[in-house]
Short mmCIF file of C-alpha atoms and ligand atoms in Angstrom, two decimals:
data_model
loop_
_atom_site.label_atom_id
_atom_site.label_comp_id
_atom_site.label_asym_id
_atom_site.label_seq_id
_atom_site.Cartn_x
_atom_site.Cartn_y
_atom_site.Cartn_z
CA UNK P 19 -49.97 41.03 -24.04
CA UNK P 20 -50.79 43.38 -20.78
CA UNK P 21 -54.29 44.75 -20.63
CA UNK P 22 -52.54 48.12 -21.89
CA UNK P 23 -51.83 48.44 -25.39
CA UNK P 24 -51.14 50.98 -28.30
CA UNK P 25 -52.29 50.53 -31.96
CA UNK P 26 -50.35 51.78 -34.37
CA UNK P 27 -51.19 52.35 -38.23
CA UNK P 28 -47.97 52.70 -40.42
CA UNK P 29 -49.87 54.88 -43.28
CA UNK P 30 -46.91 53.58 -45.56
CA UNK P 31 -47.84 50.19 -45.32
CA UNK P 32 -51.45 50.07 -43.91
CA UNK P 33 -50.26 47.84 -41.43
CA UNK P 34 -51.10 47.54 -37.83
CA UNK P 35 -49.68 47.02 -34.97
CA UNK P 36 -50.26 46.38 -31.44
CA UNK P 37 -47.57 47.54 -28.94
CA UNK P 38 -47.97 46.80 -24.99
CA UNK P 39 -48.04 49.96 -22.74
CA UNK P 40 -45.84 49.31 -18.89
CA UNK P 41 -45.71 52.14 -16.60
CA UNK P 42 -47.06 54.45 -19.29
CA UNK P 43 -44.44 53.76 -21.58
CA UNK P 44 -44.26 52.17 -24.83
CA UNK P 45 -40.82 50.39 -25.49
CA UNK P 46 -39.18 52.22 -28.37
CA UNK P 47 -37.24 49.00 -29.49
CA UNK P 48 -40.76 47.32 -30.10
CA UNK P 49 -41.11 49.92 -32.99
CA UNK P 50 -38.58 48.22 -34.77
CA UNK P 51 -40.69 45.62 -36.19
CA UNK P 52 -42.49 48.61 -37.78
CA UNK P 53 -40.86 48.52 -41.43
CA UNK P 54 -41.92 49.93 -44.78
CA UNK P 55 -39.64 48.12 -46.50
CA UNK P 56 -36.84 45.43 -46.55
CA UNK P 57 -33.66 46.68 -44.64
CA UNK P 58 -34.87 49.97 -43.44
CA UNK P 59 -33.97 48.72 -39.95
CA UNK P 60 -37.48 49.29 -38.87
CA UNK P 61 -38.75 52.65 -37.27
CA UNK P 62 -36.73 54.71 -34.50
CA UNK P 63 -37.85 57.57 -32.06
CA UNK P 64 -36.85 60.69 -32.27
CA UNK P 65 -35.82 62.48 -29.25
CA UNK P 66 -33.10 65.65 -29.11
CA UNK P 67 -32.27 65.93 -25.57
CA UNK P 68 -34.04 63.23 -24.27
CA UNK P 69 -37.08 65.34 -23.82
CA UNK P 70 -40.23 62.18 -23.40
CA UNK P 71 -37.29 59.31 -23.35
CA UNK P 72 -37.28 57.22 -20.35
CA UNK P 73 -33.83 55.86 -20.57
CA UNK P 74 -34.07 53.90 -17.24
CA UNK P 75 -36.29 52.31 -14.07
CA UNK P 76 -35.18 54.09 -11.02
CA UNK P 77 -36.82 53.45 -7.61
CA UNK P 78 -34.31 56.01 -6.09
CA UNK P 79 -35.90 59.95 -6.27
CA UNK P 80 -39.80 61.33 -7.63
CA UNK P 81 -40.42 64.45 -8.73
CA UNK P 82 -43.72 65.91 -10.18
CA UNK P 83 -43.16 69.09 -10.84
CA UNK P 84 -47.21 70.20 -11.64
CA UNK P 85 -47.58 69.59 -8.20
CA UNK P 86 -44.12 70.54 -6.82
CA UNK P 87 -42.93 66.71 -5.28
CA UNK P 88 -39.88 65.60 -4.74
CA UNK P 89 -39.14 62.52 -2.64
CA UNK P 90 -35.89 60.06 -2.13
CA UNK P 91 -36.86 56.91 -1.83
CA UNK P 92 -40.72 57.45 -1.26
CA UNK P 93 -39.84 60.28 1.56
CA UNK P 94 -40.91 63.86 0.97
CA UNK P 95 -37.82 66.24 0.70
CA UNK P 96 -39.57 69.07 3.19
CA UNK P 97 -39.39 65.45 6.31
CA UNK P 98 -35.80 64.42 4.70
CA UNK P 99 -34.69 68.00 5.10
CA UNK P 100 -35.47 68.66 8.67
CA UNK P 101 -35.11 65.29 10.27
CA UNK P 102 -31.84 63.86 8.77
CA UNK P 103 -28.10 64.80 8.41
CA UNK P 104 -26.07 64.60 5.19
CA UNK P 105 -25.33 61.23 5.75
CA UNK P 106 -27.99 60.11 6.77
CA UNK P 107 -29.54 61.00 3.26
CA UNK P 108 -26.45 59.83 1.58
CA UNK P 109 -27.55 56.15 3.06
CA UNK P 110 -31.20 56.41 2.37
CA UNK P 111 -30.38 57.30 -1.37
CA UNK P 112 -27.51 54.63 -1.43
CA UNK P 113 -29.31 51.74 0.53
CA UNK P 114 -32.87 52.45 -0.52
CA UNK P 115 -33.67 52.96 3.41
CA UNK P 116 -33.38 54.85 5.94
CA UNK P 117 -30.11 53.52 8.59
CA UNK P 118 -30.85 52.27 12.02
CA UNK P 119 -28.43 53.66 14.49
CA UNK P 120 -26.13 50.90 14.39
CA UNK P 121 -26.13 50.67 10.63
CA UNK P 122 -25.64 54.92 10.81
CA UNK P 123 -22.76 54.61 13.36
CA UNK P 124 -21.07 51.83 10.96
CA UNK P 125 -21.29 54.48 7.68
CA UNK P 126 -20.49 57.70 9.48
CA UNK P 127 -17.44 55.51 10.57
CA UNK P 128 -16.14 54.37 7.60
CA UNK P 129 -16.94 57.72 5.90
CA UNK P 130 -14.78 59.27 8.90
CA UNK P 131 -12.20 56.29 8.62
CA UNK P 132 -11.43 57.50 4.94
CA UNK P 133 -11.22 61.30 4.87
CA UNK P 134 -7.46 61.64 4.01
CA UNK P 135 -6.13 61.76 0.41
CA UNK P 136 -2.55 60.21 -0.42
CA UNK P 137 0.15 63.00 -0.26
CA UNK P 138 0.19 63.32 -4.16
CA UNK P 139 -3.02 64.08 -4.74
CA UNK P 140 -2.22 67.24 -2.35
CA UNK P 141 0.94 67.71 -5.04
CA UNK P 142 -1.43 67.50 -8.03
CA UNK P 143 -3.32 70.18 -6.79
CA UNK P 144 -0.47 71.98 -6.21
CA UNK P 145 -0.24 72.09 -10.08
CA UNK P 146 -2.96 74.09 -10.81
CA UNK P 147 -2.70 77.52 -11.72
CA UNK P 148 -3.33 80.07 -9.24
CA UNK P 149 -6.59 80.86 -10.59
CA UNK P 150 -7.74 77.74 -12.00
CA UNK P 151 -11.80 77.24 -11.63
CA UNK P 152 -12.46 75.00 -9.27
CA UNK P 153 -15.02 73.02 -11.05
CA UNK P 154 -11.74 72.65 -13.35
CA UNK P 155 -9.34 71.22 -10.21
CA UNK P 156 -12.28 69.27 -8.78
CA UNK P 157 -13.29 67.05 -12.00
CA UNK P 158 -9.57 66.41 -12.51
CA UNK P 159 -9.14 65.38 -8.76
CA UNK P 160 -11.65 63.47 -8.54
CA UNK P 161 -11.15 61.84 -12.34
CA UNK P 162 -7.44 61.17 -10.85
CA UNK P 163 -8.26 58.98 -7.95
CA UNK P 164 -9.10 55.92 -10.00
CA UNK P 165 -5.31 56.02 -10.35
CA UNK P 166 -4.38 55.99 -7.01
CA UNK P 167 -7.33 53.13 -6.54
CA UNK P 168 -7.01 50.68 -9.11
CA UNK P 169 -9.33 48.18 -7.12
CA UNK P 170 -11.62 50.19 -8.07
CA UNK P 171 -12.13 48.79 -11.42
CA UNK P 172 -13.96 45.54 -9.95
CA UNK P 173 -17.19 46.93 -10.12
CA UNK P 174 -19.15 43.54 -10.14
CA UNK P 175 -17.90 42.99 -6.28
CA UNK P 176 -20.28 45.09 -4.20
CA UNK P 177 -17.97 44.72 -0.90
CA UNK P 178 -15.73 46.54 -3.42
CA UNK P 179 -18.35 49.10 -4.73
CA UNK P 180 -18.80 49.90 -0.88
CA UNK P 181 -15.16 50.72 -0.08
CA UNK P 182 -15.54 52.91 -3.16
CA UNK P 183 -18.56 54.57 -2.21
CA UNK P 184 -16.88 55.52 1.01
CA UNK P 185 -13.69 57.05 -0.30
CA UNK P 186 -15.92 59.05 -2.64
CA UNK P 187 -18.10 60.41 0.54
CA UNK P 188 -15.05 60.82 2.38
CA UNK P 189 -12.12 62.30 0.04
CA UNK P 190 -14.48 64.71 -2.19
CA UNK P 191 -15.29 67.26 1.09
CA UNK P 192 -11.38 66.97 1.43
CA UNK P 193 -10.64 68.06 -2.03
CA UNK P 194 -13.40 70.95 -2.56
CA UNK P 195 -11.04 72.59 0.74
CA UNK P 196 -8.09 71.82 -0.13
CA UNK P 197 -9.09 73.68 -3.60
CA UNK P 198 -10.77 76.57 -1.65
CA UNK P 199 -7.69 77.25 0.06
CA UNK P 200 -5.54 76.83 -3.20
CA UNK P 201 -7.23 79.50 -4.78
CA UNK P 202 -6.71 81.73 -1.92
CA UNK P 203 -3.13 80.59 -1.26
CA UNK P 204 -3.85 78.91 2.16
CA UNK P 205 -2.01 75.86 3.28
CA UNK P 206 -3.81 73.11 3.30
CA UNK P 207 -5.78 71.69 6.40
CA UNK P 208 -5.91 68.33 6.95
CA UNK P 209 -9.09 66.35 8.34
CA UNK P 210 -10.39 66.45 12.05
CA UNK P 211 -12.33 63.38 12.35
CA UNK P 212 -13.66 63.85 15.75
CA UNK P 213 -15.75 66.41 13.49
CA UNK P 214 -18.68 65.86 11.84
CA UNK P 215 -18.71 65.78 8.47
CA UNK P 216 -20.20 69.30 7.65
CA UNK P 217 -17.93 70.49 10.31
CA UNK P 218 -14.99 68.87 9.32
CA UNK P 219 -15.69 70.08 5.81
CA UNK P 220 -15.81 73.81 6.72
CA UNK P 221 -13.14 73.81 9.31
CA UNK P 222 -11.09 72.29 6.45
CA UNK P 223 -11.85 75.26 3.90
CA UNK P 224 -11.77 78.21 7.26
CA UNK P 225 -9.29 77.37 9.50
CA UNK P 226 -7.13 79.83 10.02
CA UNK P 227 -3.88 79.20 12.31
CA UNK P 228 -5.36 76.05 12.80
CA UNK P 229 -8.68 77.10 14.38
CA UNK P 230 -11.97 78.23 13.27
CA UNK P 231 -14.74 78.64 15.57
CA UNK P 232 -18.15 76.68 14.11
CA UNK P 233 -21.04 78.50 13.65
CA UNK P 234 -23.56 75.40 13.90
CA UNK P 235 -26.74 77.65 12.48
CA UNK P 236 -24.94 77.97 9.33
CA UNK P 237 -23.52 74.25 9.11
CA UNK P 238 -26.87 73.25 9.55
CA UNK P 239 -28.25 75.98 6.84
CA UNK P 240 -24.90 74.05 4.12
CA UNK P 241 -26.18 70.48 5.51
CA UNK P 242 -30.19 70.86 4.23
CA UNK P 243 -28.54 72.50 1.17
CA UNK P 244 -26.54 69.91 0.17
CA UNK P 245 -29.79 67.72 1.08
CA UNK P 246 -31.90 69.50 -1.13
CA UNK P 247 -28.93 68.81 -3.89
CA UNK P 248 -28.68 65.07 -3.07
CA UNK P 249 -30.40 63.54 -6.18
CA UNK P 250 -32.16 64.85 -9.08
CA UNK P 251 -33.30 61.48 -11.06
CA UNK P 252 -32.08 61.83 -14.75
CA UNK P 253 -30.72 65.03 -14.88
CA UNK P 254 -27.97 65.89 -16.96
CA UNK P 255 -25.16 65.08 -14.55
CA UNK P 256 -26.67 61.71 -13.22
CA UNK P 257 -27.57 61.00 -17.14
CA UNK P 258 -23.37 61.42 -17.84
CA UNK P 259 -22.33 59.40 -14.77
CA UNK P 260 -24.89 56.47 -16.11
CA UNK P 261 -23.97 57.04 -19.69
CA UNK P 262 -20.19 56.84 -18.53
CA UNK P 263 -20.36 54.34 -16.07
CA UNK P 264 -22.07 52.18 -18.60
CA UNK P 265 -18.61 51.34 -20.15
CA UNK P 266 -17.89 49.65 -17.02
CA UNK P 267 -15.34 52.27 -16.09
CA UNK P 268 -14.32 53.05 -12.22
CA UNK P 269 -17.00 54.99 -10.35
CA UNK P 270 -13.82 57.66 -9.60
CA UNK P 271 -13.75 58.38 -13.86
CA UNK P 272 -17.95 58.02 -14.07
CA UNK P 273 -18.05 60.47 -11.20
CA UNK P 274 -15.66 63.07 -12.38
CA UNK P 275 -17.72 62.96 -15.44
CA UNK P 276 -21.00 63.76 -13.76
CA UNK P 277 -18.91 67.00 -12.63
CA UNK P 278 -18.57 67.99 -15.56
CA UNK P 279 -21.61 68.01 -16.96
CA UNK P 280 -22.66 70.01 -13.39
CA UNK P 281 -20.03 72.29 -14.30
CA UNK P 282 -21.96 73.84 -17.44
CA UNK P 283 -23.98 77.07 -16.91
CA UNK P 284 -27.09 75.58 -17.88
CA UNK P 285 -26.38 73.37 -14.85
CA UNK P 286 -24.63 74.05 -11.80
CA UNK P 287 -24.04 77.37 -12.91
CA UNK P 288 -27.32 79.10 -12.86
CA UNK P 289 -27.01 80.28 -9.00
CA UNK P 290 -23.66 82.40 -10.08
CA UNK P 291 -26.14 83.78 -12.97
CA UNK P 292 -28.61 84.97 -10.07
CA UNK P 293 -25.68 87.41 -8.16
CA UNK P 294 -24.64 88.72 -11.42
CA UNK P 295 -27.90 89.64 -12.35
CA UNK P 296 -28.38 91.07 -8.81
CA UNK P 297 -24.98 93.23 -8.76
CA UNK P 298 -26.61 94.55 -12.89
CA UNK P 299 -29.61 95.70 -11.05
CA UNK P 300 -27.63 97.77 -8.56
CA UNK P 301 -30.54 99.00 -6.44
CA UNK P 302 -33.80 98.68 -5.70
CA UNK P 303 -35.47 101.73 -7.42
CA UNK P 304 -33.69 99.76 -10.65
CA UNK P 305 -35.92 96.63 -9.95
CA UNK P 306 -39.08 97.73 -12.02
CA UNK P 307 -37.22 99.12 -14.76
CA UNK P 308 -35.26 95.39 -15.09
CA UNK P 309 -38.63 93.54 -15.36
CA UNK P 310 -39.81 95.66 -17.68
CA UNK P 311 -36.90 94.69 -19.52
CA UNK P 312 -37.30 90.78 -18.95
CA UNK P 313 -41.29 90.64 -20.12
CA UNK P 314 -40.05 92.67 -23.31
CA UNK P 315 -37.98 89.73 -24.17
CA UNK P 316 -35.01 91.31 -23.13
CA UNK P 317 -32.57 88.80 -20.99
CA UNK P 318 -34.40 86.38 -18.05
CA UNK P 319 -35.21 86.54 -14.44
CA UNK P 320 -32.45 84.31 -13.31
CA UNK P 321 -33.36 81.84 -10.51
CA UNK P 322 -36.92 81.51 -12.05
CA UNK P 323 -38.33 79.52 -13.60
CA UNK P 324 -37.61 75.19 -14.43
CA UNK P 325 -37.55 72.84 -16.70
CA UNK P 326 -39.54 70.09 -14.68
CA UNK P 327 -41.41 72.24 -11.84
CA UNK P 328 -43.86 74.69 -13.31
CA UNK P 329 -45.39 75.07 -9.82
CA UNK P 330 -43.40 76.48 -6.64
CA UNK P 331 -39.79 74.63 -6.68
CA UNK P 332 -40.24 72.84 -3.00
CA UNK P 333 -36.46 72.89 -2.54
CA UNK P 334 -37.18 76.50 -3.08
CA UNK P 335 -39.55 77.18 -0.69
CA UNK P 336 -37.39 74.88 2.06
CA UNK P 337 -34.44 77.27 0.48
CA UNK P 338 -35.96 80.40 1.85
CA UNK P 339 -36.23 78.97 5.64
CA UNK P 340 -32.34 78.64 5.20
CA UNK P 341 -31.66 81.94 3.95
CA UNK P 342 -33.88 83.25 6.52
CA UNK P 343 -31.53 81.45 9.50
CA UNK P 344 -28.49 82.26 7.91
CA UNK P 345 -28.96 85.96 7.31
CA UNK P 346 -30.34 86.36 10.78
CA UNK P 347 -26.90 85.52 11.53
CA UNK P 348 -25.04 86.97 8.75
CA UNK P 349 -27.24 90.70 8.73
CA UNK P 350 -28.70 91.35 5.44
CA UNK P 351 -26.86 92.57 2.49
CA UNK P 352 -28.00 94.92 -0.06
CA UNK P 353 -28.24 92.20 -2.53
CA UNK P 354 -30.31 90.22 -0.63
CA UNK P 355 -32.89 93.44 -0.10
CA UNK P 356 -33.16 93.46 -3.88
CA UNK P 357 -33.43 89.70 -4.23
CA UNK P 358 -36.76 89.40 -1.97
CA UNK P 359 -38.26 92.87 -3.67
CA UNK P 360 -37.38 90.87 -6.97
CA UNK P 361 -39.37 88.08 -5.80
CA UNK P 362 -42.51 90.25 -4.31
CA UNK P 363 -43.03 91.98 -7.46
CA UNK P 364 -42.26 88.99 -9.79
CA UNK P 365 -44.69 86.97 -7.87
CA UNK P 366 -47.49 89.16 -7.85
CA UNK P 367 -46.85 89.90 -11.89
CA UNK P 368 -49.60 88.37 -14.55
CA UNK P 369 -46.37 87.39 -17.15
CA UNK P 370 -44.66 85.48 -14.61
CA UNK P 371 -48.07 83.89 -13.06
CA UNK P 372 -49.52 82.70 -16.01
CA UNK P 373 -45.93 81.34 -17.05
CA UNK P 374 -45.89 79.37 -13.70
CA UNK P 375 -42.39 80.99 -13.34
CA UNK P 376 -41.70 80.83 -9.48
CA UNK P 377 -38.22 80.78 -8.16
CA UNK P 378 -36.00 77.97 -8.42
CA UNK P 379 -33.21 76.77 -5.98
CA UNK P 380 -30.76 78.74 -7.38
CA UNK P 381 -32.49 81.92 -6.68
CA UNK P 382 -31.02 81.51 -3.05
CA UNK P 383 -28.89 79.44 -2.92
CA UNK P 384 -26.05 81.50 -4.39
CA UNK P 385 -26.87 84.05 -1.82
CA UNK P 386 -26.72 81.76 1.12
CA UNK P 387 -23.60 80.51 0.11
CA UNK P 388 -22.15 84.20 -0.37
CA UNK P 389 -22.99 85.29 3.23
CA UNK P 390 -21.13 81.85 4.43
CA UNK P 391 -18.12 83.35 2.58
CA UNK P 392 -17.20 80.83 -0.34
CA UNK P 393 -16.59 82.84 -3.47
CA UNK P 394 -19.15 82.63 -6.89
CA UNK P 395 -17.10 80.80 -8.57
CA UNK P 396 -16.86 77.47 -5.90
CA UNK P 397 -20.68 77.45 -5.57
CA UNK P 398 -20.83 74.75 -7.73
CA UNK P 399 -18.62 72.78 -6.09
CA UNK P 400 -21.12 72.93 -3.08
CA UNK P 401 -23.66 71.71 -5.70
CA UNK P 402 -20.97 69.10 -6.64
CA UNK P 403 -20.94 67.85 -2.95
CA UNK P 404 -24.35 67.55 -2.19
CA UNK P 405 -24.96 65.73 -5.75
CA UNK P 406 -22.08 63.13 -5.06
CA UNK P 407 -24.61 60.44 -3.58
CA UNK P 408 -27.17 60.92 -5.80
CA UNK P 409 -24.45 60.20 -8.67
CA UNK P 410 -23.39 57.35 -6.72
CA UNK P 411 -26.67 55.72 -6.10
CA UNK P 412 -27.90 56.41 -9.88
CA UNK P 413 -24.43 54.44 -10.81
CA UNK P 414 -25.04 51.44 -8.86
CA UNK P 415 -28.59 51.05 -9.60
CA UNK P 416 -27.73 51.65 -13.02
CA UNK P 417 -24.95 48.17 -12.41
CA UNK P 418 -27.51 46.35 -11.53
CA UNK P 419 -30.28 46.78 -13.73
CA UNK P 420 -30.26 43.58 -15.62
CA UNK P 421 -31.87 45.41 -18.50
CA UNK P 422 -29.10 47.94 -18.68
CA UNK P 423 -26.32 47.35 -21.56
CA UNK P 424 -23.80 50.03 -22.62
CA UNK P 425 -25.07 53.40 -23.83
CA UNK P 426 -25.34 54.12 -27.01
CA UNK P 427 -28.25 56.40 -28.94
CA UNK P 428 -29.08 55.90 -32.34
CA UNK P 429 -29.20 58.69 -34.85
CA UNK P 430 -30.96 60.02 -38.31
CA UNK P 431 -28.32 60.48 -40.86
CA UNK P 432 -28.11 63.79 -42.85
CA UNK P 433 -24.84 63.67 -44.24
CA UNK P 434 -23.91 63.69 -47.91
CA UNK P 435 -24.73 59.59 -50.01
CA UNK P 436 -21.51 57.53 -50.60
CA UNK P 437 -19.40 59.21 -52.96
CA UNK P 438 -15.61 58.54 -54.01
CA UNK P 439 -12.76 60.42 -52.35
CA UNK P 440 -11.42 62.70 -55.19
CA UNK P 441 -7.56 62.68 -56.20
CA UNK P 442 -4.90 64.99 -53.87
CA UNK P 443 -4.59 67.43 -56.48
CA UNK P 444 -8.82 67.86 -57.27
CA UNK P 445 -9.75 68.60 -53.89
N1 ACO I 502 -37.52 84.97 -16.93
C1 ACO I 502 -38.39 85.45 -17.84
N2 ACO I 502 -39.12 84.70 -18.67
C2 ACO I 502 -38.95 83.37 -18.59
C3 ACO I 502 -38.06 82.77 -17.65
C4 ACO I 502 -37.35 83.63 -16.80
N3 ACO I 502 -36.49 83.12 -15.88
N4 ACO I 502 -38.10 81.43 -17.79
C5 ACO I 502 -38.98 81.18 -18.76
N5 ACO I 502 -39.51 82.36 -19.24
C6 ACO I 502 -40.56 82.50 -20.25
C7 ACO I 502 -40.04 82.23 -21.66
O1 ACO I 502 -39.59 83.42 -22.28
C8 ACO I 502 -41.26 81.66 -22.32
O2 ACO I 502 -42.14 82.73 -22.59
P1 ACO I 502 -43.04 82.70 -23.93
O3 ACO I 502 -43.98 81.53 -23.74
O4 ACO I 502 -43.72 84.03 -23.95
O5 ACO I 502 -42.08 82.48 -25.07
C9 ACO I 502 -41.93 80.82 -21.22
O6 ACO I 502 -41.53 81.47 -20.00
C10 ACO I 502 -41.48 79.35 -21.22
O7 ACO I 502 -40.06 79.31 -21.19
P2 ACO I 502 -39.17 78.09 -21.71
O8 ACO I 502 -37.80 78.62 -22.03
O9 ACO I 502 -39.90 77.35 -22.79
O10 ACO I 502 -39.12 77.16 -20.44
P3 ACO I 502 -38.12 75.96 -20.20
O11 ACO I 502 -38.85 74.98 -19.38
O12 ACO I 502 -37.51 75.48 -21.47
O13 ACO I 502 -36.95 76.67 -19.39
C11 ACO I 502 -35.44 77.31 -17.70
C12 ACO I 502 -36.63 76.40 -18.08
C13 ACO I 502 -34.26 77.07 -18.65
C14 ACO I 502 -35.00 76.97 -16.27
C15 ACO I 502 -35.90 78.80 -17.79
O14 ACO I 502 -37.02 79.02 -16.95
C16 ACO I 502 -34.77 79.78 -17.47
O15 ACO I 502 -33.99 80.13 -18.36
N6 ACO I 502 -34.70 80.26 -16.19
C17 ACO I 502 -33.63 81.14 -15.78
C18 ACO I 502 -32.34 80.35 -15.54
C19 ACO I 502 -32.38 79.55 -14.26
O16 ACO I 502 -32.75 80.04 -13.21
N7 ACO I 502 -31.96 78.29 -14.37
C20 ACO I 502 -31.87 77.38 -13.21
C21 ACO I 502 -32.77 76.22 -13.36
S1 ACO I 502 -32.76 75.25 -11.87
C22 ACO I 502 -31.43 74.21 -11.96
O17 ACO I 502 -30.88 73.96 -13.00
C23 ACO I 502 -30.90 73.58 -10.72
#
């Protein structure tokens, strides 16, 4: 028994028992041997949401939000953020360290070596509607290349999971702009790999008459966001690309599940919330009025506020050095004027100080990505991008915990006793 323990009286019974505490956890199947009486399966925990429930060991990303942390892999975001590319990150979260330059020229090479999609997928594209949501195009995409990849079922083979891994890194930047420029009725570009891979990404989605000239301060400004996006631990899109993957299913299919669940507004959505709420307030002289509004109980300050950080989001705070790069090249906007007025007042106001509600990455970021010119409705695709190794790493750890097994949550039964099915004509 470790030197850490809980004891536990079952008040039904009397009964004690003494349950060993790892990591500041107690294992919820050890409460099974708590039982009032014979066949009662022993006790459960209860747990909508998954709201105190550990549901895994990761050694990938940190957070503590008191303090405002968040680390892959044992580095602080703020040193990741300005000292590494994309991919860069992408290895550190896949590989558990950071690449040396030989091991960094191999991944950026196979990444590069992989960027095209087969013809088809271009035609299933195609088949969307004119105005289909992206999110809607990009899950389906994505959830359709396991059928173009069928090797990609042999998930035990890592020299397999690799090859995977890559296509992932390499084909999703290709679909997001191919689905940018199906929305606007572009043709298609396909991939320069002499560029890099932010580059190629944008000149992908911008070209026009095949050129676009880059604007390296704002690639830079969509690299650290889609750094700051990179992993999350459990959130709810990691939690569905476990919970899927579990099943053993292709990473393509576990994936396009994760984008999914980022496609909900209480997700990847909440940065579209913040411009909406900006174009409602209108104007400055409007601001007070609208917070009013908010402390009376009367909608939310959108882009404050998190579920995990209740001090200053730090992928918030890096969020504002981008915005302040990118609008020094994009000239501000009047939205933008009523976004850091929004934040001056809100952060000098007792209900939001004593709430610890400071803003969260989405209070920029939908603003950033506006002045770069990609439309509300594709920001989460961005999101989507940046997430993709994070969702890939949190898979493959997940295949090779020995402790993992297929997921499947218990429940508490409410429904009605047994009782017999009546005859056709009584029901
Ligand atoms: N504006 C005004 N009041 C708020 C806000 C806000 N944005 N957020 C929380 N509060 C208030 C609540 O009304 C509550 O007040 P009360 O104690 O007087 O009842 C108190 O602060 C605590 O709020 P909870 O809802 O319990 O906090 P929770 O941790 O459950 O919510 C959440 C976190 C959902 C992010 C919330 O702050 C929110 O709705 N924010 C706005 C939406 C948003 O920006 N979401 C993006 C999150 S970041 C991401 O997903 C990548």
């Amino acid at each position: 028994m470790p030197s850490e323990t809980l004891t536990i009286t079952d008040n039904r019974t009397g009964r004690e028992y003494t349950l060993p505490i790892v990591d500041g956890t107690i294992r919820a199947p050890d409460l099974r041997q708590i039982s009032a009486a014979e066949g009662d399966g022993g006790l459960m925990s209860y747990d909508p949401a998954f709201l105190n429930t550990a549901s895994c060991r990761s050694a990938i990303t940190f957070i503590d939000g008191d303090r405002g942390i968040l680390r892959y892999r044992g580095y602080p975001i703020e040193q990741v953020a300005e000292h590494a590319t994309f991919l860069e990150t992408a290895y550190l979260l896949l590989e558990g360290e950071m690449p040396t330059s030989e091991q960094l020229g191999r991944w950026e090479e196979d990444v590069r070596n992989h960027t095209y999609v087969h013809q088809n997928v271009k035609k299933f594209l195609e088949g969307f509607r004119y105005d289909a949501h992206p999110m809607g195009m990009l899950l389906g995409a994505v959830g359709a290349l396991s059928t173009f990849y069928p090797d990609a079922k042999d998930i035990a083979d890592p020299a397999n999971r690799y090859l995977q891994r890559v296509r992932l890194m390499a084909k999703m930047p290709t679909i997001a702009a191919y689905i940018f420029r199906h929305s606007r009725g572009l043709p298609y570009v396909l991939p320069q790999n002499e560029l890099s891979y932010i580059g190629n990404f944008v000149n992908m989605t911008f070209a026009i008459g095949g050129s676009h000239q880059p604007n390296l301060i704002l690639q830079r400004a969509l690299e650290v966001l889609l750094i700051l996006h990179a992993d999350h631990e459990q959130n709810c899109s990691s939690s569905a690309v476990r919970g899927v993957g579990s099943s053993q299913v292709d990473p393509f299919s576990a994936v396009s599940a994760g984008i999914a669940a980022l496609y909900g507004p209480l997700h990847g959505g909440a940065n579209e919330a913040v411009l909406r709420m900006l174009d409602e307030i209108g104007d400055k002289r409007n601001i007070p009025g609208f917070i009013e509004q908010v402390k009376t109980g009367h909608g939310r300050l959108m882009g404050f506020g998190h579920r995990v950080y209740k001090s200053y989001d730090p992928r918030a705070k890096l969020i504002k050095q981008v915005a302040d790069d990118v609008f020094a090249e994009t000239g501000l906007n009047p939205k933008l004027e009523i976004a850091l007025e929004l934040e001056r007042i809100a952060l000098e106001d007792d209900y939001f100080v004593s709430r610890k509600l400071y803003p969260n990455v989405d209070f920029y970021s939908g603003l950033i990505y506006q002045a770069m010119g990609f439309p509300t409705d594709y920001f989460t695709v961005l999101f989507a991008l940046g997430r993709l190794p994070g969702w890939i790493a949190q898979w493959e750890e997940m295949l090779q915990d020995p402790e993992q097994k297929i997921s499947r949550p218990r429940q508490v039964y409410i429904g009605a006793d047994k009782r017999d099915l009546p005859p056709r004509e009584q029901r």
